[in-house]
PDB file of C-alpha atoms in Angstrom:
ATOM      1  CA  MET A  24      83.878 -56.663-113.604  1.00 48.00           C
ATOM      2  CA  ALA A  25      83.482 -56.427-117.558  1.00 60.00           C
ATOM      3  CA  LYS A  26      80.390 -56.593-118.962  1.00 79.00           C
ATOM      4  CA  ILE A  27      79.327 -58.679-121.967  1.00 91.00           C
ATOM      5  CA  PRO A  28      77.625 -55.741-124.434  1.00 94.00           C
ATOM      6  CA  ALA A  29      73.750 -56.246-125.030  1.00 96.00           C
ATOM      7  CA  VAL A  30      72.828 -54.240-128.433  1.00 97.00           C
ATOM      8  CA  ASP A  31      69.415 -53.106-129.686  1.00 98.00           C
ATOM      9  CA  LEU A  32      69.028 -55.141-133.307  1.00 98.00           C
ATOM     10  CA  SER A  33      65.520 -53.041-133.777  1.00 97.00           C
ATOM     11  CA  PRO A  34      67.011 -50.851-136.844  1.00 98.00           C
ATOM     12  CA  PHE A  35      67.489 -54.112-138.855  1.00 97.00           C
ATOM     13  CA  PHE A  36      63.835 -54.283-138.979  1.00 96.00           C
ATOM     14  CA  ARG A  37      62.910 -51.267-140.482  1.00 93.00           C
ATOM     15  CA  GLU A  38      64.222 -49.404-143.291  1.00 92.00           C
ATOM     16  CA  GLY A  39      66.796 -46.709-143.263  1.00 94.00           C
ATOM     17  CA  TYR A  40      68.284 -45.804-139.431  1.00 93.00           C
ATOM     18  CA  GLU A  41      71.464 -46.665-141.002  1.00 96.00           C
ATOM     19  CA  ASP A  42      73.838 -44.804-138.833  1.00 97.00           C
ATOM     20  CA  GLU A  43      72.369 -46.850-136.075  1.00 97.00           C
ATOM     21  CA  LYS A  44      73.114 -50.241-137.892  1.00 97.00           C
ATOM     22  CA  ARG A  45      76.960 -48.636-138.381  1.00 97.00           C
ATOM     23  CA  LYS A  46      76.822 -48.332-134.731  1.00 98.00           C
ATOM     24  CA  ILE A  47      75.584 -51.644-133.553  1.00 98.00           C
ATOM     25  CA  VAL A  48      78.003 -53.385-136.313  1.00 98.00           C
ATOM     26  CA  ASP A  49      80.876 -51.002-134.510  1.00 98.00           C
ATOM     27  CA  ILE A  50      79.928 -52.640-130.951  1.00 98.00           C
ATOM     28  CA  ILE A  51      79.176 -55.887-132.140  1.00 98.00           C
ATOM     29  CA  SER A  52      82.845 -55.925-134.028  1.00 97.00           C
ATOM     30  CA  LYS A  53      84.474 -54.895-130.983  1.00 96.00           C
ATOM     31  CA  ALA A  54      82.831 -57.344-128.356  1.00 96.00           C
ATOM     32  CA  CYS A  55      83.615 -60.523-131.300  1.00 96.00           C
ATOM     33  CA  CYS A  56      87.387 -59.526-130.791  1.00 92.00           C
ATOM     34  CA  GLU A  57      87.329 -58.693-127.141  1.00 92.00           C
ATOM     35  CA  TYR A  58      85.159 -61.272-125.834  1.00 94.00           C
ATOM     36  CA  GLY A  59      83.720 -64.018-128.727  1.00 96.00           C
ATOM     37  CA  PHE A  60      80.547 -62.797-126.932  1.00 97.00           C
ATOM     38  CA  PHE A  61      77.406 -60.519-127.496  1.00 98.00           C
ATOM     39  CA  GLN A  62      73.525 -60.189-126.164  1.00 98.00           C
ATOM     40  CA  ILE A  63      70.859 -59.450-128.766  1.00 98.00           C
ATOM     41  CA  VAL A  64      68.097 -58.135-127.784  1.00 98.00           C
ATOM     42  CA  ASN A  65      64.816 -56.412-129.782  1.00 98.00           C
ATOM     43  CA  HIS A  66      65.825 -59.441-131.584  1.00 98.00           C
ATOM     44  CA  ASP A  67      61.988 -60.177-133.288  1.00 97.00           C
ATOM     45  CA  VAL A  68      61.419 -63.509-131.811  1.00 98.00           C
ATOM     46  CA  PRO A  69      58.501 -63.393-129.948  1.00 98.00           C
ATOM     47  CA  LEU A  70      59.485 -63.236-126.206  1.00 97.00           C
ATOM     48  CA  ASP A  71      56.181 -65.185-125.090  1.00 98.00           C
ATOM     49  CA  LEU A  72      57.761 -68.594-127.379  1.00 98.00           C
ATOM     50  CA  THR A  73      60.792 -68.169-125.428  1.00 98.00           C
ATOM     51  CA  SER A  74      59.145 -67.878-122.234  1.00 98.00           C
ATOM     52  CA  GLN A  75      56.635 -70.820-123.262  1.00 98.00           C
ATOM     53  CA  ALA A  76      59.525 -73.076-124.268  1.00 98.00           C
ATOM     54  CA  LEU A  77      61.597 -72.274-120.974  1.00 98.00           C
ATOM     55  CA  LYS A  78      58.567 -73.728-119.419  1.00 98.00           C
ATOM     56  CA  VAL A  79      57.785 -76.644-121.399  1.00 98.00           C
ATOM     57  CA  SER A  80      61.396 -78.063-121.477  1.00 98.00           C
ATOM     58  CA  LYS A  81      61.573 -77.870-117.390  1.00 97.00           C
ATOM     59  CA  SER A  82      58.561 -79.708-117.712  1.00 97.00           C
ATOM     60  CA  PHE A  83      60.149 -82.441-119.772  1.00 98.00           C
ATOM     61  CA  PHE A  84      63.185 -82.088-117.048  1.00 96.00           C
ATOM     62  CA  GLU A  85      61.894 -82.631-114.218  1.00 95.00           C
ATOM     63  CA  SER A  86      59.747 -85.294-115.734  1.00 96.00           C
ATOM     64  CA  PRO A  87      60.158 -88.988-114.629  1.00 95.00           C
ATOM     65  CA  THR A  88      63.303 -90.635-115.728  1.00 93.00           C
ATOM     66  CA  GLU A  89      61.232 -93.249-117.392  1.00 94.00           C
ATOM     67  CA  ALA A  90      59.559 -90.716-119.538  1.00 95.00           C
ATOM     68  CA  LYS A  91      62.398 -89.115-120.499  1.00 96.00           C
ATOM     69  CA  LEU A  92      63.921 -92.067-121.236  1.00 95.00           C
ATOM     70  CA  LYS A  93      61.228 -92.899-124.172  1.00 95.00           C
ATOM     71  CA  CYS A  94      62.538 -90.036-126.139  1.00 96.00           C
ATOM     72  CA  SER A  95      66.478 -91.732-126.348  1.00 95.00           C
ATOM     73  CA  PRO A  96      67.829 -91.448-129.863  1.00 94.00           C
ATOM     74  CA  LEU A  97      67.504 -93.900-132.532  1.00 92.00           C
ATOM     75  CA  PRO A  98      69.904 -96.733-133.365  1.00 90.00           C
ATOM     76  CA  ASN A  99      72.187 -96.444-135.319  1.00 85.00           C
ATOM     77  CA  VAL A 100      71.402 -92.838-136.277  1.00 86.00           C
ATOM     78  CA  PRO A 101      74.321 -89.420-137.329  1.00 82.00           C
ATOM     79  CA  VAL A 102      73.124 -87.800-134.832  1.00 86.00           C
ATOM     80  CA  PRO A 103      71.398 -88.313-131.398  1.00 90.00           C
ATOM     81  CA  ALA A 104      68.478 -86.297-131.619  1.00 95.00           C
ATOM     82  CA  GLY A 105      66.425 -86.778-128.730  1.00 96.00           C
ATOM     83  CA  TYR A 106      66.618 -86.934-124.833  1.00 96.00           C
ATOM     84  CA  ASN A 107      70.821 -87.321-123.818  1.00 92.00           C
ATOM     85  CA  LYS A 108      72.648 -87.836-119.979  1.00 86.00           C
ATOM     86  CA  LYS A 109      75.835 -87.187-119.396  1.00 72.00           C
ATOM     87  CA  PRO A 110      77.272 -90.548-117.835  1.00 58.00           C
ATOM     88  CA  ASN A 111      79.294 -91.098-115.139  1.00 52.00           C
ATOM     89  CA  PRO A 112      82.136 -90.682-114.802  1.00 43.00           C
ATOM     90  CA  SER A 113      81.876 -87.561-116.881  1.00 47.00           C
ATOM     91  CA  TYR A 114      83.719 -84.429-116.558  1.00 46.00           C
ATOM     92  CA  GLU A 115      80.621 -81.711-116.918  1.00 54.00           C
ATOM     93  CA  PHE A 116      76.818 -82.623-115.348  1.00 65.00           C
ATOM     94  CA  SER A 117      73.849 -82.079-118.031  1.00 80.00           C
ATOM     95  CA  GLU A 118      70.819 -83.798-119.686  1.00 92.00           C
ATOM     96  CA  PHE A 119      69.790 -82.526-122.776  1.00 95.00           C
ATOM     97  CA  LEU A 120      67.404 -83.595-125.778  1.00 97.00           C
ATOM     98  CA  ILE A 121      68.704 -82.566-129.321  1.00 97.00           C
ATOM     99  CA  MET A 122      66.290 -81.622-131.816  1.00 98.00           C
ATOM    100  CA  LEU A 123      66.897 -81.557-135.885  1.00 97.00           C
ATOM    101  CA  PRO A 124      65.422 -79.011-138.298  1.00 96.00           C
ATOM    102  CA  PRO A 125      61.547 -79.532-138.101  1.00 96.00           C
ATOM    103  CA  GLY A 126      60.220 -82.418-140.426  1.00 93.00           C
ATOM    104  CA  SER A 127      63.528 -84.509-139.989  1.00 94.00           C
ATOM    105  CA  ASP A 128      62.920 -87.998-139.282  1.00 93.00           C
ATOM    106  CA  PHE A 129      65.278 -88.451-136.484  1.00 95.00           C
ATOM    107  CA  ASN A 130      63.052 -85.906-133.999  1.00 97.00           C
ATOM    108  CA  ILE A 131      62.109 -87.332-130.691  1.00 97.00           C
ATOM    109  CA  PHE A 132      59.518 -85.395-128.837  1.00 97.00           C
ATOM    110  CA  PRO A 133      57.721 -86.422-125.469  1.00 96.00           C
ATOM    111  CA  ASP A 134      54.117 -86.226-125.119  1.00 94.00           C
ATOM    112  CA  ASN A 135      54.666 -84.580-122.376  1.00 94.00           C
ATOM    113  CA  PRO A 136      53.527 -81.822-122.099  1.00 95.00           C
ATOM    114  CA  PRO A 137      51.565 -82.237-124.682  1.00 96.00           C
ATOM    115  CA  GLN A 138      53.326 -79.101-126.279  1.00 98.00           C
ATOM    116  CA  PHE A 139      56.271 -79.624-126.625  1.00 98.00           C
ATOM    117  CA  ARG A 140      56.663 -79.801-130.197  1.00 98.00           C
ATOM    118  CA  GLU A 141      54.759 -77.337-131.391  1.00 98.00           C
ATOM    119  CA  VAL A 142      56.400 -74.978-129.094  1.00 99.00           C
ATOM    120  CA  MET A 143      59.948 -76.441-130.163  1.00 98.00           C
ATOM    121  CA  GLU A 144      59.206 -76.400-134.008  1.00 98.00           C
ATOM    122  CA  GLU A 145      58.488 -72.747-133.775  1.00 99.00           C
ATOM    123  CA  LEU A 146      61.048 -71.874-131.386  1.00 99.00           C
ATOM    124  CA  PHE A 147      63.441 -73.799-134.049  1.00 99.00           C
ATOM    125  CA  SER A 148      62.144 -71.672-136.884  1.00 98.00           C
ATOM    126  CA  GLN A 149      62.735 -68.235-134.887  1.00 98.00           C
ATOM    127  CA  PHE A 150      65.994 -69.036-134.504  1.00 98.00           C
ATOM    128  CA  MET A 151      66.712 -69.812-138.351  1.00 97.00           C
ATOM    129  CA  LYS A 152      65.106 -66.617-138.889  1.00 97.00           C
ATOM    130  CA  ILE A 153      67.382 -64.585-136.094  1.00 98.00           C
ATOM    131  CA  GLY A 154      70.172 -66.850-137.449  1.00 97.00           C
ATOM    132  CA  MET A 155      70.015 -65.268-140.949  1.00 95.00           C
ATOM    133  CA  VAL A 156      70.290 -61.764-139.428  1.00 96.00           C
ATOM    134  CA  VAL A 157      73.021 -61.991-137.592  1.00 97.00           C
ATOM    135  CA  GLU A 158      74.937 -63.865-140.282  1.00 96.00           C
ATOM    136  CA  ARG A 159      74.431 -60.978-142.176  1.00 95.00           C
ATOM    137  CA  ILE A 160      75.519 -58.061-139.214  1.00 97.00           C
ATOM    138  CA  LEU A 161      78.585 -60.700-139.031  1.00 97.00           C
ATOM    139  CA  SER A 162      79.306 -60.459-142.496  1.00 96.00           C
ATOM    140  CA  GLU A 163      79.418 -56.416-142.132  1.00 96.00           C
ATOM    141  CA  CYS A 164      81.529 -56.728-139.244  1.00 97.00           C
ATOM    142  CA  LEU A 165      84.266 -58.803-141.057  1.00 97.00           C
ATOM    143  CA  GLY A 166      84.011 -56.534-144.493  1.00 96.00           C
ATOM    144  CA  LEU A 167      82.681 -59.162-146.436  1.00 95.00           C
ATOM    145  CA  PRO A 168      79.776 -59.127-148.598  1.00 90.00           C
ATOM    146  CA  PRO A 169      76.840 -60.801-147.578  1.00 81.00           C
ATOM    147  CA  CYS A 170      76.450 -63.411-150.097  1.00 83.00           C
ATOM    148  CA  VAL A 171      79.997 -64.721-148.819  1.00 88.00           C
ATOM    149  CA  LEU A 172      78.954 -66.462-146.012  1.00 88.00           C
ATOM    150  CA  GLU A 173      75.349 -67.480-147.640  1.00 86.00           C
ATOM    151  CA  GLU A 174      77.373 -69.595-149.801  1.00 87.00           C
ATOM    152  CA  PHE A 175      78.033 -71.808-147.229  1.00 87.00           C
ATOM    153  CA  ASN A 176      74.910 -72.080-145.605  1.00 81.00           C
ATOM    154  CA  ASN A 177      72.620 -73.084-148.378  1.00 78.00           C
ATOM    155  CA  ASP A 178      71.543 -75.786-146.669  1.00 78.00           C
ATOM    156  CA  ARG A 179      70.121 -75.170-143.275  1.00 86.00           C
ATOM    157  CA  SER A 180      69.567 -79.186-142.347  1.00 89.00           C
ATOM    158  CA  TRP A 181      72.601 -79.093-140.638  1.00 92.00           C
ATOM    159  CA  ASP A 182      71.617 -76.225-137.884  1.00 95.00           C
ATOM    160  CA  PHE A 183      70.653 -78.363-134.759  1.00 96.00           C
ATOM    161  CA  LEU A 184      68.943 -76.989-131.176  1.00 98.00           C
ATOM    162  CA  ILE A 185      69.484 -78.620-127.722  1.00 98.00           C
ATOM    163  CA  ALA A 186      67.399 -77.557-124.777  1.00 98.00           C
ATOM    164  CA  LEU A 187      69.850 -78.004-121.429  1.00 96.00           C
ATOM    165  CA  PHE A 188      69.084 -78.765-118.066  1.00 95.00           C
ATOM    166  CA  TYR A 189      71.517 -78.350-114.786  1.00 91.00           C
ATOM    167  CA  LEU A 190      70.714 -79.362-111.655  1.00 86.00           C
ATOM    168  CA  PRO A 191      71.771 -77.196-108.709  1.00 86.00           C
ATOM    169  CA  ALA A 192      75.317 -77.671-108.034  1.00 83.00           C
ATOM    170  CA  THR A 193      76.554 -80.187-104.741  1.00 78.00           C
ATOM    171  CA  GLU A 194      79.440 -79.670-102.494  1.00 75.00           C
ATOM    172  CA  LYS A 195      81.699 -81.670-104.848  1.00 73.00           C
ATOM    173  CA  GLU A 196      80.767 -81.020-108.063  1.00 76.00           C
ATOM    174  CA  ARG A 197      79.159 -77.574-109.692  1.00 78.00           C
ATOM    175  CA  ILE A 198      80.734 -77.879-113.330  1.00 77.00           C
ATOM    176  CA  GLY A 199      77.629 -78.288-115.238  1.00 75.00           C
ATOM    177  CA  SER A 200      79.745 -77.694-118.939  1.00 83.00           C
ATOM    178  CA  ASN A 201      83.357 -77.726-118.837  1.00 81.00           C
ATOM    179  CA  PRO A 202      85.442 -75.322-120.879  1.00 86.00           C
ATOM    180  CA  HIS A 203      84.639 -76.060-124.512  1.00 89.00           C
ATOM    181  CA  LYS A 204      84.443 -74.162-128.019  1.00 94.00           C
ATOM    182  CA  ASP A 205      81.732 -74.384-130.500  1.00 96.00           C
ATOM    183  CA  VAL A 206      81.787 -76.734-133.699  1.00 94.00           C
ATOM    184  CA  SER A 207      79.352 -73.736-135.281  1.00 95.00           C
ATOM    185  CA  CYS A 208      79.964 -71.386-136.916  1.00 96.00           C
ATOM    186  CA  PHE A 209      77.978 -69.304-134.297  1.00 98.00           C
ATOM    187  CA  THR A 210      75.813 -70.294-131.679  1.00 98.00           C
ATOM    188  CA  ILE A 211      72.655 -68.331-129.883  1.00 99.00           C
ATOM    189  CA  VAL A 212      71.597 -68.696-126.680  1.00 98.00           C
ATOM    190  CA  LEU A 213      68.428 -68.073-124.738  1.00 98.00           C
ATOM    191  CA  GLN A 214      69.003 -68.715-121.099  1.00 96.00           C
ATOM    192  CA  ASN A 215      66.509 -68.858-117.994  1.00 95.00           C
ATOM    193  CA  GLU A 216      67.011 -66.418-115.178  1.00 94.00           C
ATOM    194  CA  VAL A 217      69.177 -68.292-113.805  1.00 93.00           C
ATOM    195  CA  ALA A 218      73.168 -67.405-113.626  1.00 92.00           C
ATOM    196  CA  GLY A 219      76.020 -70.303-114.689  1.00 93.00           C
ATOM    197  CA  LEU A 220      77.058 -69.215-118.493  1.00 96.00           C
ATOM    198  CA  GLU A 221      80.913 -67.698-118.264  1.00 95.00           C
ATOM    199  CA  VAL A 222      83.073 -66.863-120.724  1.00 96.00           C
ATOM    200  CA  GLN A 223      87.145 -67.225-120.616  1.00 94.00           C
ATOM    201  CA  LYS A 224      88.603 -63.792-121.173  1.00 93.00           C
ATOM    202  CA  ASP A 225      92.577 -63.159-119.984  1.00 91.00           C
ATOM    203  CA  GLY A 226      92.675 -66.397-117.798  1.00 91.00           C
ATOM    204  CA  GLU A 227      89.703 -65.565-116.206  1.00 93.00           C
ATOM    205  CA  TRP A 228      85.969 -66.445-116.135  1.00 94.00           C
ATOM    206  CA  VAL A 229      83.702 -63.506-116.870  1.00 93.00           C
ATOM    207  CA  LEU A 230      79.690 -64.495-115.569  1.00 93.00           C
ATOM    208  CA  ILE A 231      77.567 -63.510-118.733  1.00 94.00           C
ATOM    209  CA  ALA A 232      74.758 -62.548-116.452  1.00 92.00           C
ATOM    210  CA  PRO A 233      71.161 -63.293-117.416  1.00 92.00           C
ATOM    211  CA  GLN A 234      69.108 -60.152-119.597  1.00 91.00           C
ATOM    212  CA  PRO A 235      65.503 -60.523-119.352  1.00 87.00           C
ATOM    213  CA  ASP A 236      64.641 -60.660-123.291  1.00 94.00           C
ATOM    214  CA  ALA A 237      68.409 -60.895-124.157  1.00 97.00           C
ATOM    215  CA  LEU A 238      69.591 -63.582-126.149  1.00 98.00           C
ATOM    216  CA  VAL A 239      73.407 -64.442-126.111  1.00 98.00           C
ATOM    217  CA  VAL A 240      76.112 -64.986-129.557  1.00 99.00           C
ATOM    218  CA  ASN A 241      79.002 -65.961-129.167  1.00 98.00           C
ATOM    219  CA  ILE A 242      81.476 -67.063-132.160  1.00 98.00           C
ATOM    220  CA  GLY A 243      82.253 -71.018-133.380  1.00 97.00           C
ATOM    221  CA  ASP A 244      84.617 -72.822-134.234  1.00 97.00           C
ATOM    222  CA  VAL A 245      84.174 -72.657-137.981  1.00 96.00           C
ATOM    223  CA  LEU A 246      84.209 -68.745-138.010  1.00 97.00           C
ATOM    224  CA  GLN A 247      86.930 -68.373-136.954  1.00 97.00           C
ATOM    225  CA  VAL A 248      88.719 -70.629-139.316  1.00 98.00           C
ATOM    226  CA  LEU A 249      86.737 -68.849-142.096  1.00 97.00           C
ATOM    227  CA  THR A 250      88.216 -65.398-140.816  1.00 97.00           C
ATOM    228  CA  ASN A 251      91.887 -66.580-140.241  1.00 97.00           C
ATOM    229  CA  ASP A 252      91.573 -66.100-136.201  1.00 96.00           C
ATOM    230  CA  LYS A 253      90.182 -62.415-137.164  1.00 96.00           C
ATOM    231  CA  PHE A 254      86.948 -63.524-134.634  1.00 96.00           C
ATOM    232  CA  LYS A 255      87.954 -66.156-132.655  1.00 93.00           C
ATOM    233  CA  SER A 256      85.690 -68.899-130.995  1.00 96.00           C
ATOM    234  CA  PRO A 257      85.493 -68.415-127.086  1.00 96.00           C
ATOM    235  CA  ARG A 258      86.272 -71.206-124.394  1.00 95.00           C
ATOM    236  CA  HIS A 259      83.257 -71.006-122.194  1.00 94.00           C
ATOM    237  CA  ARG A 260      81.495 -72.919-119.673  1.00 94.00           C
ATOM    238  CA  VAL A 261      78.862 -73.713-117.629  1.00 93.00           C
ATOM    239  CA  VAL A 262      78.609 -73.387-113.828  1.00 91.00           C
ATOM    240  CA  ARG A 263      75.866 -75.068-112.079  1.00 88.00           C
ATOM    241  CA  PRO A 264      74.054 -73.024-109.771  1.00 83.00           C
ATOM    242  CA  ASN A 265      73.374 -73.097-105.647  1.00 86.00           C
ATOM    243  CA  GLY A 266      70.091 -74.632-104.553  1.00 88.00           C
ATOM    244  CA  ARG A 267      68.498 -73.834-108.143  1.00 90.00           C
ATOM    245  CA  SER A 268      67.929 -75.711-111.877  1.00 90.00           C
ATOM    246  CA  ARG A 269      69.074 -73.767-114.870  1.00 93.00           C
ATOM    247  CA  ASN A 270      67.404 -75.035-118.026  1.00 95.00           C
ATOM    248  CA  SER A 271      68.608 -73.146-121.735  1.00 97.00           C
ATOM    249  CA  PHE A 272      68.792 -73.649-124.743  1.00 98.00           C
ATOM    250  CA  ALA A 273      71.867 -73.205-127.774  1.00 98.00           C
ATOM    251  CA  PHE A 274      70.984 -73.149-131.419  1.00 99.00           C
ATOM    252  CA  PHE A 275      73.450 -73.993-133.280  1.00 98.00           C
ATOM    253  CA  HIS A 276      73.709 -72.029-136.745  1.00 97.00           C
ATOM    254  CA  ASN A 277      76.264 -73.833-138.620  1.00 95.00           C
ATOM    255  CA  LEU A 278      77.123 -74.578-142.440  1.00 92.00           C
ATOM    256  CA  SER A 279      76.273 -77.017-145.119  1.00 91.00           C
ATOM    257  CA  GLY A 280      78.231 -80.317-143.837  1.00 91.00           C
ATOM    258  CA  ASP A 281      79.630 -81.515-147.402  1.00 93.00           C
ATOM    259  CA  LYS A 282      81.584 -77.391-148.146  1.00 94.00           C
ATOM    260  CA  TRP A 283      85.075 -77.580-147.401  1.00 96.00           C
ATOM    261  CA  ILE A 284      86.423 -74.948-144.635  1.00 97.00           C
ATOM    262  CA  GLN A 285      89.556 -72.930-145.015  1.00 97.00           C
ATOM    263  CA  PRO A 286      90.422 -69.495-144.197  1.00 98.00           C
ATOM    264  CA  LEU A 287      88.800 -66.855-146.978  1.00 97.00           C
ATOM    265  CA  PRO A 288      91.133 -64.896-149.006  1.00 97.00           C
ATOM    266  CA  GLN A 289      89.584 -61.762-147.777  1.00 96.00           C
ATOM    267  CA  PHE A 290      91.880 -62.478-144.731  1.00 97.00           C
ATOM    268  CA  THR A 291      95.195 -64.508-146.295  1.00 97.00           C
ATOM    269  CA  LYS A 292      96.241 -63.562-149.770  1.00 95.00           C
ATOM    270  CA  GLU A 293      94.218 -60.447-150.381  1.00 96.00           C
ATOM    271  CA  ILE A 294      96.297 -58.933-147.312  1.00 96.00           C
ATOM    272  CA  ALA A 295      99.443 -61.088-147.191  1.00 95.00           C
ATOM    273  CA  GLU A 296      98.953 -63.680-144.519  1.00 96.00           C
ATOM    274  CA  PRO A 297      99.296 -67.174-144.421  1.00 96.00           C
ATOM    275  CA  PRO A 298      96.819 -69.598-143.933  1.00 97.00           C
ATOM    276  CA  LYS A 299      96.846 -70.870-140.007  1.00 98.00           C
ATOM    277  CA  TYR A 300      94.417 -73.959-140.865  1.00 98.00           C
ATOM    278  CA  ARG A 301      94.710 -76.132-143.891  1.00 97.00           C
ATOM    279  CA  PRO A 302      91.255 -76.948-145.508  1.00 98.00           C
ATOM    280  CA  PHE A 303      88.384 -79.747-144.132  1.00 97.00           C
ATOM    281  CA  LEU A 304      85.058 -81.159-144.854  1.00 96.00           C
ATOM    282  CA  TYR A 305      82.514 -79.446-142.163  1.00 95.00           C
ATOM    283  CA  LYS A 306      80.527 -83.147-141.432  1.00 93.00           C
ATOM    284  CA  GLU A 307      84.041 -84.276-141.051  1.00 94.00           C
ATOM    285  CA  TYR A 308      84.388 -81.822-137.962  1.00 94.00           C
ATOM    286  CA  LEU A 309      81.225 -83.119-136.967  1.00 91.00           C
ATOM    287  CA  GLN A 310      82.235 -86.240-136.619  1.00 88.00           C
ATOM    288  CA  LYS A 311      85.383 -86.160-135.210  1.00 88.00           C
ATOM    289  CA  ARG A 312      83.976 -83.726-132.472  1.00 86.00           C
ATOM    290  CA  ARG A 313      80.961 -86.679-131.895  1.00 80.00           C
ATOM    291  CA  GLU A 314      82.914 -89.384-131.844  1.00 78.00           C
ATOM    292  CA  SER A 315      85.346 -87.343-129.007  1.00 73.00           C
ATOM    293  CA  LYS A 316      82.291 -86.320-127.693  1.00 67.00           C
ATOM    294  CA  SER A 317      81.094 -89.898-127.472  1.00 66.00           C
ATOM    295  CA  LYS A 318      83.926 -91.430-125.636  1.00 64.00           C
ATOM    296  CA  HIS A 319      83.226 -89.669-122.361  1.00 60.00           C
ATOM    297  CA  ILE A 320      86.212 -88.171-121.683  1.00 58.00           C
ATOM    298  CA  THR A 321      87.513 -87.487-118.739  1.00 57.00           C
ATOM    299  CA  ARG A 322      90.307 -84.773-119.668  1.00 60.00           C
ATOM    300  CA  ILE A 323      89.255 -81.485-121.938  1.00 59.00           C
ATOM    301  CA  GLU A 324      93.071 -82.045-123.622  1.00 63.00           C
ATOM    302  CA  ASP A 325      91.502 -85.090-125.144  1.00 67.00           C
ATOM    303  CA  GLU A 326      88.679 -83.808-127.106  1.00 74.00           C
ATOM    304  CA  ILE A 327      89.122 -83.015-131.344  1.00 81.00           C
ATOM    305  CA  THR A 328      89.240 -79.328-131.820  1.00 88.00           C
ATOM    306  CA  ILE A 329      89.925 -76.595-134.672  1.00 92.00           C
ATOM    307  CA  SER A 330      93.660 -77.295-133.454  1.00 91.00           C
ATOM    308  CA  HIS A 331      93.492 -80.431-135.524  1.00 90.00           C
ATOM    309  CA  TYR A 332      93.694 -78.486-138.359  1.00 95.00           C
ATOM    310  CA  ALA A 333      96.602 -75.857-137.446  1.00 96.00           C
ATOM    311  CA  ILE A 334      99.212 -75.412-139.785  1.00 96.00           C
ATOM    312  CA  PRO A 335     102.082 -75.856-137.821  1.00 91.00           C
ATOM    313  CA  GLU A 336     104.338 -72.226-137.934  1.00 83.00           C
ATOM    314  CA  ALA A 337     107.304 -71.958-139.661  1.00 70.00           C
TER     315      ALA A 337
END
């Protein structure tokens, strides 16, 4: 069975170690081209924090429905921060809580567990830090100066974190999250010990088995557009486990909403390749995706994706 590589990021937190860094860049580059996924260990996110975050989120999701509904999103807000649940009928099932950057007026946190807010805000901050490290590594993988991607994310207020919870599979339903691609530049995933995350490769589903102390990274739609399909946003899903619940976190490292997204000249004009996508405003794409999701569609083909902006081949 194919295995998603796990790389040790510790050299990137030290001076020197250039040979080790180049090897890591090569491994990640290959993984991004083959799977759009890789795992990272020694990532500098405190392990006691990730363990506590998984513990308190599980405690929240296992609390009575009435308590969870008190954290429902505020009305008429641009992002439904707070507790959400996929309705029936739906083509997927999960409960989740959306969090925006610490200090956002839209965030809604439960009173219990009492440490929930403190833990989540610290986790968010740590994910933002490691996100910037991963962004610099991906820039190197693509042969880009670090400043190129940095110019798109001078405003980190568009990042968001989702705590996810999946009940055990039933005889009739085992899908927690149907096949989809992420709207982000890239996504960082923290999963508990219960397997379920899968990526599609050559028509087959490859399990991304939980690895102790590891974070999972996957390429998102925005990076696919910027690289003109050099790196592709992978289709992935979550399969609900038998007999056990699964909880995880997904951190969406986004770009600033007011940025225009289009294939970079390094992957088009400079190598005589035509652009595969027309320019679009990032917040426009986010809005279209949210509207698509809010309709509670029952067919995956009805979702808005970056193909909406694809330029037809001549």
